[in-house]
PDB file of C-alpha atoms in Angstrom:
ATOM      1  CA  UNK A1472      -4.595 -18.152 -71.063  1.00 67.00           C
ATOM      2  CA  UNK A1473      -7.637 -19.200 -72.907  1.00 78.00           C
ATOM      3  CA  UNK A1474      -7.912 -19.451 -76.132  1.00 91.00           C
ATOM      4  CA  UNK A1475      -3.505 -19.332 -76.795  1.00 96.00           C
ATOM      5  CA  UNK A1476      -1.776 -21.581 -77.720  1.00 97.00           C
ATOM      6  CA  UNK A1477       2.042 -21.944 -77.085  1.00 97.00           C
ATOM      7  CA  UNK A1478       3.698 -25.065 -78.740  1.00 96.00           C
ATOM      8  CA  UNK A1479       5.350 -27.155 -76.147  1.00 95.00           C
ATOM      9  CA  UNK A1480       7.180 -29.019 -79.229  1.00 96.00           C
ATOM     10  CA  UNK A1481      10.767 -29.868 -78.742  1.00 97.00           C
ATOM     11  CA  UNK A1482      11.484 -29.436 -82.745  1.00 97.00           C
ATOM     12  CA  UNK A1483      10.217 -25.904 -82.357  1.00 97.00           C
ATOM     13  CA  UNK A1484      11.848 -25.110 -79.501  1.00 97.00           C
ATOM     14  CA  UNK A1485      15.038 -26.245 -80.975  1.00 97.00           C
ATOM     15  CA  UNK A1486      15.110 -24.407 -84.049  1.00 97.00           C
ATOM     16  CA  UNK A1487      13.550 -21.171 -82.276  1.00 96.00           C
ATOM     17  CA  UNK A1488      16.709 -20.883 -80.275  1.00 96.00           C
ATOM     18  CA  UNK A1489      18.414 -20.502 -83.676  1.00 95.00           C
ATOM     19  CA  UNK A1490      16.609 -18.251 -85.146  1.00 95.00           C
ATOM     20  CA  UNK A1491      16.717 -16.075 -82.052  1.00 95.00           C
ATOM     21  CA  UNK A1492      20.755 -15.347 -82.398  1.00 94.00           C
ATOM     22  CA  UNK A1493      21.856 -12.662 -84.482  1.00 92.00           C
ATOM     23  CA  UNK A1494      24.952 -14.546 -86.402  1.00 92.00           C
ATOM     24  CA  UNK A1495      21.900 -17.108 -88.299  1.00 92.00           C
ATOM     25  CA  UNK A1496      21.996 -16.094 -92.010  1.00 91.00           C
ATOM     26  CA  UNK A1497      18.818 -15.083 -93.503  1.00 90.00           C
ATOM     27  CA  UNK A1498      18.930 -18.350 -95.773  1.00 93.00           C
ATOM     28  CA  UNK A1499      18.909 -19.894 -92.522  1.00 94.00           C
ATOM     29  CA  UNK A1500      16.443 -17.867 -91.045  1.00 92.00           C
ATOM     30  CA  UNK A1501      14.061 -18.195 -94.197  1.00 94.00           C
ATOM     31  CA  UNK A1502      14.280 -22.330 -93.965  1.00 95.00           C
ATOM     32  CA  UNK A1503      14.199 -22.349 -89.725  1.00 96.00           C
ATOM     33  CA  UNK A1504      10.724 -20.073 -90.239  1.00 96.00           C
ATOM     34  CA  UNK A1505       9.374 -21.923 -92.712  1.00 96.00           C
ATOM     35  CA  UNK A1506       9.770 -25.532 -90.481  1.00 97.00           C
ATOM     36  CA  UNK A1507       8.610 -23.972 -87.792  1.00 97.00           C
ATOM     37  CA  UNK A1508       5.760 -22.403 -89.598  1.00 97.00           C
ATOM     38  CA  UNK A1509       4.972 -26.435 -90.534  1.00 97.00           C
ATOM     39  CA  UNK A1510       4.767 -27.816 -87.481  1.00 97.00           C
ATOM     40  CA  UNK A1511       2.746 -24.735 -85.978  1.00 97.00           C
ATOM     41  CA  UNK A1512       0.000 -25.296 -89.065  1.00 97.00           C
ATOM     42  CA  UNK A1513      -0.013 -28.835 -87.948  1.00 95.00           C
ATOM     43  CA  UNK A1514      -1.031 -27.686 -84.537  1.00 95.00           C
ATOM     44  CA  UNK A1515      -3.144 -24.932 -85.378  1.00 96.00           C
ATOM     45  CA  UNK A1516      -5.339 -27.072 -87.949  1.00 96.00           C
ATOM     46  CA  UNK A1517      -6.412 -29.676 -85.882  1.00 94.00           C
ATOM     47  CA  UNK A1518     -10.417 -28.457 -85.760  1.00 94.00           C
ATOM     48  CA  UNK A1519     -10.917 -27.754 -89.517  1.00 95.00           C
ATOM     49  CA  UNK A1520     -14.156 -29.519 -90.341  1.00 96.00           C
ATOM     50  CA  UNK A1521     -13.990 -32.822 -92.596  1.00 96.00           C
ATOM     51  CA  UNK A1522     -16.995 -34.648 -94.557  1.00 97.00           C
ATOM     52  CA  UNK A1523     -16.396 -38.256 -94.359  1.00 97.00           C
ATOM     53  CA  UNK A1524     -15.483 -40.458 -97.352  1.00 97.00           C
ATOM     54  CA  UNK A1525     -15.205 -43.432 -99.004  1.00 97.00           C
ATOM     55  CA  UNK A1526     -11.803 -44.415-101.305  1.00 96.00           C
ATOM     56  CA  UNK A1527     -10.967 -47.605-102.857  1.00 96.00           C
ATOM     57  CA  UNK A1528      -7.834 -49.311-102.279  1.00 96.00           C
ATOM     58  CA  UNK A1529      -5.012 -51.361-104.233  1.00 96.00           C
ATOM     59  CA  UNK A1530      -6.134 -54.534-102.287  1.00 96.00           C
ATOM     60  CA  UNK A1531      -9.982 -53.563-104.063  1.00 92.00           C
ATOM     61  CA  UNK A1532     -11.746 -52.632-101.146  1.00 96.00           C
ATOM     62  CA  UNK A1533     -12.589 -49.618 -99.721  1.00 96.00           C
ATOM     63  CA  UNK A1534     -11.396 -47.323 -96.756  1.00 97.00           C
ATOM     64  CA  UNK A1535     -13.218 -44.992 -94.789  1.00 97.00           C
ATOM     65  CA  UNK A1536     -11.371 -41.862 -94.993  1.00 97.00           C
ATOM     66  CA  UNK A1537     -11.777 -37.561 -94.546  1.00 96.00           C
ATOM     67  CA  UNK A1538     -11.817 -34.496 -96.730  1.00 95.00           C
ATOM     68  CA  UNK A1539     -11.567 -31.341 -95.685  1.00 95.00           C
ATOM     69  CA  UNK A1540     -14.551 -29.427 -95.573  1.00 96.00           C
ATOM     70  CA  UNK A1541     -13.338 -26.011 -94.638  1.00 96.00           C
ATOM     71  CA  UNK A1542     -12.559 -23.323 -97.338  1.00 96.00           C
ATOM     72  CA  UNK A1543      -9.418 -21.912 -95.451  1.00 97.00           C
ATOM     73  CA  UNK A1544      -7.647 -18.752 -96.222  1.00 96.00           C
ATOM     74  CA  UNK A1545      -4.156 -17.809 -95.433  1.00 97.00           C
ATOM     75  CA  UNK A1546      -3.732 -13.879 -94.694  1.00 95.00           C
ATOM     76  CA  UNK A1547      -0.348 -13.292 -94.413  1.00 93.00           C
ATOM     77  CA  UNK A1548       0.410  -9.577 -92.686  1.00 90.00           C
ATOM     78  CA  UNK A1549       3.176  -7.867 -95.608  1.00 84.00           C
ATOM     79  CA  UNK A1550       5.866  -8.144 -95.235  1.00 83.00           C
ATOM     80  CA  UNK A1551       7.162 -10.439 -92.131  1.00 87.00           C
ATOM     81  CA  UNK A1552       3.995 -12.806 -92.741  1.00 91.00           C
ATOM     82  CA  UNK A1553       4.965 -13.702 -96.567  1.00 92.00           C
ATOM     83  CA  UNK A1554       7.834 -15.838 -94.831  1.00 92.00           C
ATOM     84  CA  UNK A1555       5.361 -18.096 -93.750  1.00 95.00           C
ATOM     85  CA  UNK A1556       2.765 -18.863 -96.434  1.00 96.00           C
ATOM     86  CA  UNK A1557       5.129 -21.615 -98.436  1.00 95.00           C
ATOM     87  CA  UNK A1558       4.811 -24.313 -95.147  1.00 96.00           C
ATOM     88  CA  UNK A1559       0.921 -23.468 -94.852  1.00 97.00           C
ATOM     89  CA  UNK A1560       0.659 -23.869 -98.422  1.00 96.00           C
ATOM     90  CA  UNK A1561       2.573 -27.160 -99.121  1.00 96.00           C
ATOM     91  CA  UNK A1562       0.095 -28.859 -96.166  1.00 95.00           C
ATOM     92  CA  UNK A1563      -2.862 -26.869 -97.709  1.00 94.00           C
ATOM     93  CA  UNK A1564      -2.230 -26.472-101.527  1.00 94.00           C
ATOM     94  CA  UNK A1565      -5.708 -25.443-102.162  1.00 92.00           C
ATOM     95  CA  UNK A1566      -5.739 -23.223 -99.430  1.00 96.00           C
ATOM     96  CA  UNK A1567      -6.276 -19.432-100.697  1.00 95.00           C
ATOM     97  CA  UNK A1568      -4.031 -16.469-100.353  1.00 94.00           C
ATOM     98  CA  UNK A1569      -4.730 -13.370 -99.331  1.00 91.00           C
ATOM     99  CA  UNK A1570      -2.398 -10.836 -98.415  1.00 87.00           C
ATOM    100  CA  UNK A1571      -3.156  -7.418 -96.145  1.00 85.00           C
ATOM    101  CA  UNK A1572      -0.553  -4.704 -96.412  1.00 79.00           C
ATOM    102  CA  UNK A1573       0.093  -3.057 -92.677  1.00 73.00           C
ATOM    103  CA  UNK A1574       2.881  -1.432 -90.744  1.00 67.00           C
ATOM    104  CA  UNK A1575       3.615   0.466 -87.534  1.00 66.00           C
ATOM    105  CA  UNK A1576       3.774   3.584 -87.296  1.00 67.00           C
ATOM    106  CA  UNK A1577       7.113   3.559 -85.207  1.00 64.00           C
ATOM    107  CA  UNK A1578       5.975   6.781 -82.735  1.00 68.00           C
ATOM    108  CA  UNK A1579       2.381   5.476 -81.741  1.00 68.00           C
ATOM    109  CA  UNK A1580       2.928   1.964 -82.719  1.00 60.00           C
ATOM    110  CA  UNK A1581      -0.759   2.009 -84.567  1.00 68.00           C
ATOM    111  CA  UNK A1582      -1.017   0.003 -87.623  1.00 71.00           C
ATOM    112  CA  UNK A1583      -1.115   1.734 -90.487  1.00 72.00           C
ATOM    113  CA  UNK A1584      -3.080   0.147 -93.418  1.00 73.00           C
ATOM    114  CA  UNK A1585      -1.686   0.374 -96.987  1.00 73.00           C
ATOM    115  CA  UNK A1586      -3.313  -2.550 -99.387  1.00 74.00           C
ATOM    116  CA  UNK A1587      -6.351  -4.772 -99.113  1.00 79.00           C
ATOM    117  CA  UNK A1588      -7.364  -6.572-102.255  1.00 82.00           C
ATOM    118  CA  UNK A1589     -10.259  -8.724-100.870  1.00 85.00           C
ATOM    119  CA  UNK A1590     -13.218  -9.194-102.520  1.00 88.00           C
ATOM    120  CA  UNK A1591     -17.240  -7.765-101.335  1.00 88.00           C
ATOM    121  CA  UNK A1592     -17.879 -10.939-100.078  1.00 91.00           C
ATOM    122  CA  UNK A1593     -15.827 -13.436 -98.096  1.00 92.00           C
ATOM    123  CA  UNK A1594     -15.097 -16.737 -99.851  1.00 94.00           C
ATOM    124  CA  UNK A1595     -13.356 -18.421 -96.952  1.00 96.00           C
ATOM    125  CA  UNK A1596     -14.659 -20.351 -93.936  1.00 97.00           C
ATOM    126  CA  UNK A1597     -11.563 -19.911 -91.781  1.00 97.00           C
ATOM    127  CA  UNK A1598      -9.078 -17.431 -92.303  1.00 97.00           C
ATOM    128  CA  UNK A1599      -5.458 -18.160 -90.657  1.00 98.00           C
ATOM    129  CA  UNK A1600      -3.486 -13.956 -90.063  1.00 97.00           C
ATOM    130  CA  UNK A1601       0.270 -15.013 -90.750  1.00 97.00           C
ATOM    131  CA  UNK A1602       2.450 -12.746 -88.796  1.00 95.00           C
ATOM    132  CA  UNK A1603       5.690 -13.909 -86.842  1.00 95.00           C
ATOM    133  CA  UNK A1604       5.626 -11.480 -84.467  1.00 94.00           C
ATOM    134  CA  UNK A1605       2.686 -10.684 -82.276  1.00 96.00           C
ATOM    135  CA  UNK A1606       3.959  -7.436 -80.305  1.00 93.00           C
ATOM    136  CA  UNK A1607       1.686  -4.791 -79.637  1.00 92.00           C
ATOM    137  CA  UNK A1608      -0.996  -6.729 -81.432  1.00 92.00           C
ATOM    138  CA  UNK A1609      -2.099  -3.671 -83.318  1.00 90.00           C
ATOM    139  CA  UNK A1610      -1.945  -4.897 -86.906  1.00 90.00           C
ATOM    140  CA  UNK A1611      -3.247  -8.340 -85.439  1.00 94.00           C
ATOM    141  CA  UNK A1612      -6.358  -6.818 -84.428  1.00 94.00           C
ATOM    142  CA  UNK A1613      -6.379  -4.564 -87.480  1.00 91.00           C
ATOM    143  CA  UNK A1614      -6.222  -7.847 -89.477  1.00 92.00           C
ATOM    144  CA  UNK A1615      -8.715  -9.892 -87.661  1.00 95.00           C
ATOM    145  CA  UNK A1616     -11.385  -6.940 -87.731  1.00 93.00           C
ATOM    146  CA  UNK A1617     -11.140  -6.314 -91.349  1.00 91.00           C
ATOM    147  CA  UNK A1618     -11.426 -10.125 -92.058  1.00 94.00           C
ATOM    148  CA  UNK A1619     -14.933  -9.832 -89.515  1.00 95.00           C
ATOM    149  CA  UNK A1620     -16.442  -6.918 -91.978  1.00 91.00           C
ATOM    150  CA  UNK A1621     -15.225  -9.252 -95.071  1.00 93.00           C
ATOM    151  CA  UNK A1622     -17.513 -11.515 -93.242  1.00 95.00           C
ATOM    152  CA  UNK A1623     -15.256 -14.633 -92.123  1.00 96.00           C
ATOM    153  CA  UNK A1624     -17.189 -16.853 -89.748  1.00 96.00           C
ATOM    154  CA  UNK A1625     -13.519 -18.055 -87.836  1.00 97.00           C
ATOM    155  CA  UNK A1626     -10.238 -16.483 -87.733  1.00 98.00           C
ATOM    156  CA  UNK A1627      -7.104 -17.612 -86.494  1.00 98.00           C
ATOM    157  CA  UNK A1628      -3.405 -16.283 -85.699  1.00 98.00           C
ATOM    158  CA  UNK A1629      -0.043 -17.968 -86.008  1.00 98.00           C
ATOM    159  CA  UNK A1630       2.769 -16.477 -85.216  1.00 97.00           C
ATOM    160  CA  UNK A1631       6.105 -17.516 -84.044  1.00 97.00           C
ATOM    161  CA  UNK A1632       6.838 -14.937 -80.841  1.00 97.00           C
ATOM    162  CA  UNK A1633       4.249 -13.212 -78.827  1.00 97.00           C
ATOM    163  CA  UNK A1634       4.319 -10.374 -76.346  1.00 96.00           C
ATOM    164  CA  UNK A1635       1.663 -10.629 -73.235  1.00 96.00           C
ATOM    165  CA  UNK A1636       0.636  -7.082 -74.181  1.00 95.00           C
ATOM    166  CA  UNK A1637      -0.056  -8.104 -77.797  1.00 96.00           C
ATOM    167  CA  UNK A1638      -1.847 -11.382 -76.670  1.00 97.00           C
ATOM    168  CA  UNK A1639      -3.763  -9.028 -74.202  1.00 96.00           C
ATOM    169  CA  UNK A1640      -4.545  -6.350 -76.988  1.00 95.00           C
ATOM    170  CA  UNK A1641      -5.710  -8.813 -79.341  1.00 96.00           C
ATOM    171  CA  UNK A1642      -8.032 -10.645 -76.862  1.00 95.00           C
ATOM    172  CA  UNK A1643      -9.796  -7.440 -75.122  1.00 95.00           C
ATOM    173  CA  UNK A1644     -10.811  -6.357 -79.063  1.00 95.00           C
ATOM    174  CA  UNK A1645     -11.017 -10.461 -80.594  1.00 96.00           C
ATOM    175  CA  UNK A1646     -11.611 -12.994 -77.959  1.00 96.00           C
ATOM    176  CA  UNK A1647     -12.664 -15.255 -80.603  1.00 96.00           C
ATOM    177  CA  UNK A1648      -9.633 -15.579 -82.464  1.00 97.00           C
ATOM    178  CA  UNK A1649      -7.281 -18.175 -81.357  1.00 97.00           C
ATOM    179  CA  UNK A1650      -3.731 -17.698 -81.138  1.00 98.00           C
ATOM    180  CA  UNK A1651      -0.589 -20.093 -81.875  1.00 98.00           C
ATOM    181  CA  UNK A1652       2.478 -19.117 -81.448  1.00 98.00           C
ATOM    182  CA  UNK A1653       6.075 -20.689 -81.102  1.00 97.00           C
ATOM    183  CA  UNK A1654       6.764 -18.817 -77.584  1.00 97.00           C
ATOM    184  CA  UNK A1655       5.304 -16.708 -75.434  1.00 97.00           C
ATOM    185  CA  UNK A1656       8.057 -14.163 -74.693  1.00 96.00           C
ATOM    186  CA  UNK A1657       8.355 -11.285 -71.822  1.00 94.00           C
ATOM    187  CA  UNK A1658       7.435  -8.119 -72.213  1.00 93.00           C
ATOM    188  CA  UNK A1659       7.696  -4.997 -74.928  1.00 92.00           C
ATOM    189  CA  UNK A1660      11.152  -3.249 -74.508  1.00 90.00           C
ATOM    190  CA  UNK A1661      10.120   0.557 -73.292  1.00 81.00           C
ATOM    191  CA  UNK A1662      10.461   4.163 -74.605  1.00 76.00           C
ATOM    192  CA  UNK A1663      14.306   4.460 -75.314  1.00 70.00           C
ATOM    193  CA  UNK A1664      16.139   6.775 -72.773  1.00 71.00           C
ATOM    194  CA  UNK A1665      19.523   6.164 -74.405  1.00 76.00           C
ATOM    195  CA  UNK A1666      20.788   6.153 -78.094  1.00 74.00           C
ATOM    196  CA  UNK A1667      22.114   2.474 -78.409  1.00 71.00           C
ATOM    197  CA  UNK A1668      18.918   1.912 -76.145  1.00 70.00           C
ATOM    198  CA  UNK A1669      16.249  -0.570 -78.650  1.00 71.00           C
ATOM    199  CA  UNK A1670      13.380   1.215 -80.332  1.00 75.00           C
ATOM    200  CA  UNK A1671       9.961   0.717 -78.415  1.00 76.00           C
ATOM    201  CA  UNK A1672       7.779  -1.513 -78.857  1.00 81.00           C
ATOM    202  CA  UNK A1673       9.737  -4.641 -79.436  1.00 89.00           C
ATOM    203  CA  UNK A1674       9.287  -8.305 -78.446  1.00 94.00           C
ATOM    204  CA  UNK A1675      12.125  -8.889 -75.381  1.00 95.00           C
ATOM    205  CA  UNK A1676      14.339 -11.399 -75.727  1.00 95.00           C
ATOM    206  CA  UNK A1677      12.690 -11.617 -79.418  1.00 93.00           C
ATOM    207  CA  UNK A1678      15.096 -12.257 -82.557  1.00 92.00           C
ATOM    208  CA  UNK A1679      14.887  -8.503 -84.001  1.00 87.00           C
ATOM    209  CA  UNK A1680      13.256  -7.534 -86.670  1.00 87.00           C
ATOM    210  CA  UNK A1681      11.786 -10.565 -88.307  1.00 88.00           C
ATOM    211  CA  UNK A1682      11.164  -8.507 -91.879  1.00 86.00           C
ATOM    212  CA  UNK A1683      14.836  -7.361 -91.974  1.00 87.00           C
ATOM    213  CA  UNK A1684      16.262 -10.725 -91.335  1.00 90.00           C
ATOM    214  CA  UNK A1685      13.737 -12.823 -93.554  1.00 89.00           C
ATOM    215  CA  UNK A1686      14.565 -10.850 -96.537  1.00 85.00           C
ATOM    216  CA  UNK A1687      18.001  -9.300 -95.374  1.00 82.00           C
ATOM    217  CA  UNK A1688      17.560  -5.876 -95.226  1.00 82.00           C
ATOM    218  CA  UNK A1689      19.021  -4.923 -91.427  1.00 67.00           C
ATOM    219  CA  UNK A1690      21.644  -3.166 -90.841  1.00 56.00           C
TER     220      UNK A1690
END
């Protein structure tokens, strides 16, 4: 699919198989997100603009070397997306932080938006949405149009699972933005029929809810 990414990267493939089963603690889960989240920022990063420069050396010459050039922000989605700002941040220290409170409403799966501290004007070249799951894309798309009207020249998503529906959702309303994600998974699991049946909308196989087992707050 243009413009998607999926890591082919045996170190994330590994440690997404253990975040997917249900018996990984969340300490666990916290530190397998945040590697992952590393190597994924490694892979997502590699067209940020550099100036070139010149630094001197212990052997008292000088080597031609980069600096970045892009202001980049990090927009993590609250809550699930907080769980990967730390492995952004320790590649890009300077990068800035800006977070956008959303959530689903759980009976028409719309995002619902509940805090937005950005400025009038953006002060970002590249903004980076931080969300580990892409499922219906909703609060993607949500994300990526409010960063547009804050006037953000390129966005990007990173996210470790992704649905095709939400890759399709957020490419019919952003073809722009690029996606990276860990794994492209399925399909969304359906309207339940049964009680013990999962609610709708959910990334199949997935790992749950990401939120609840970052911070420990399943059942």
């Amino acid at each position: 699919m243009q413009n998607v990414h999926e890591s082919q990267h045996p170190l994330i493939k590994h440690k997404l198989t253990r975040l997917r089963d249900p018996q990984t603690h969340p300490v666990e889960f916290r530190e397998l997100v945040e590697e992952i989240a590393t190597l994924l920022a490694y892979e997502a990063t590699q067209d940020i603009r550099t100036t070139p420069v010149r630094v001197p050396t212990p052997l008292n010459v000088e080597a031609e070397g980069v600096e970045i050039a892009d202001r980049i922000g990090l927009v993590p989605i609250l809550r699930a997306g907080l769980g990967m700002v730390s492995a952004f941040l320790n590649l890009m220290p300077i990068a800035q932080v800006w977070h956008l409170g959303l959530y689903r409403d759980e009976e028409t799966l719309a995002p619902v938006a509940y805090y937005n501290k950005l400025p009038p004007r953006a002060t970002v070249d590249v903004a980076i949405i931080l969300d580990p799951m892409l499922a219906t894309g909703g609060s993607a798309s949500a994300a990526a149009t409010v960063l547009k009207e804050w006037g953000v020249p390129r966005i990007k998503f990173v996210g470790l699972l992704a649905a095709p529906e939400g890759i399709a959702h957020l490419h019919t309303e952003h073809p722009d933005v690029s996606i990276y994600v860990a794994h492209i998974d399925d399909h969304l699991t359906p309207e339940p029929q049964r009680p013990d049946d999962p609610p709708r909308g959910f990334i199949v196989p997935g790992l749950g809810d990401a939120g609840d087992r970052l911070f420990g707050t399943g059942q």
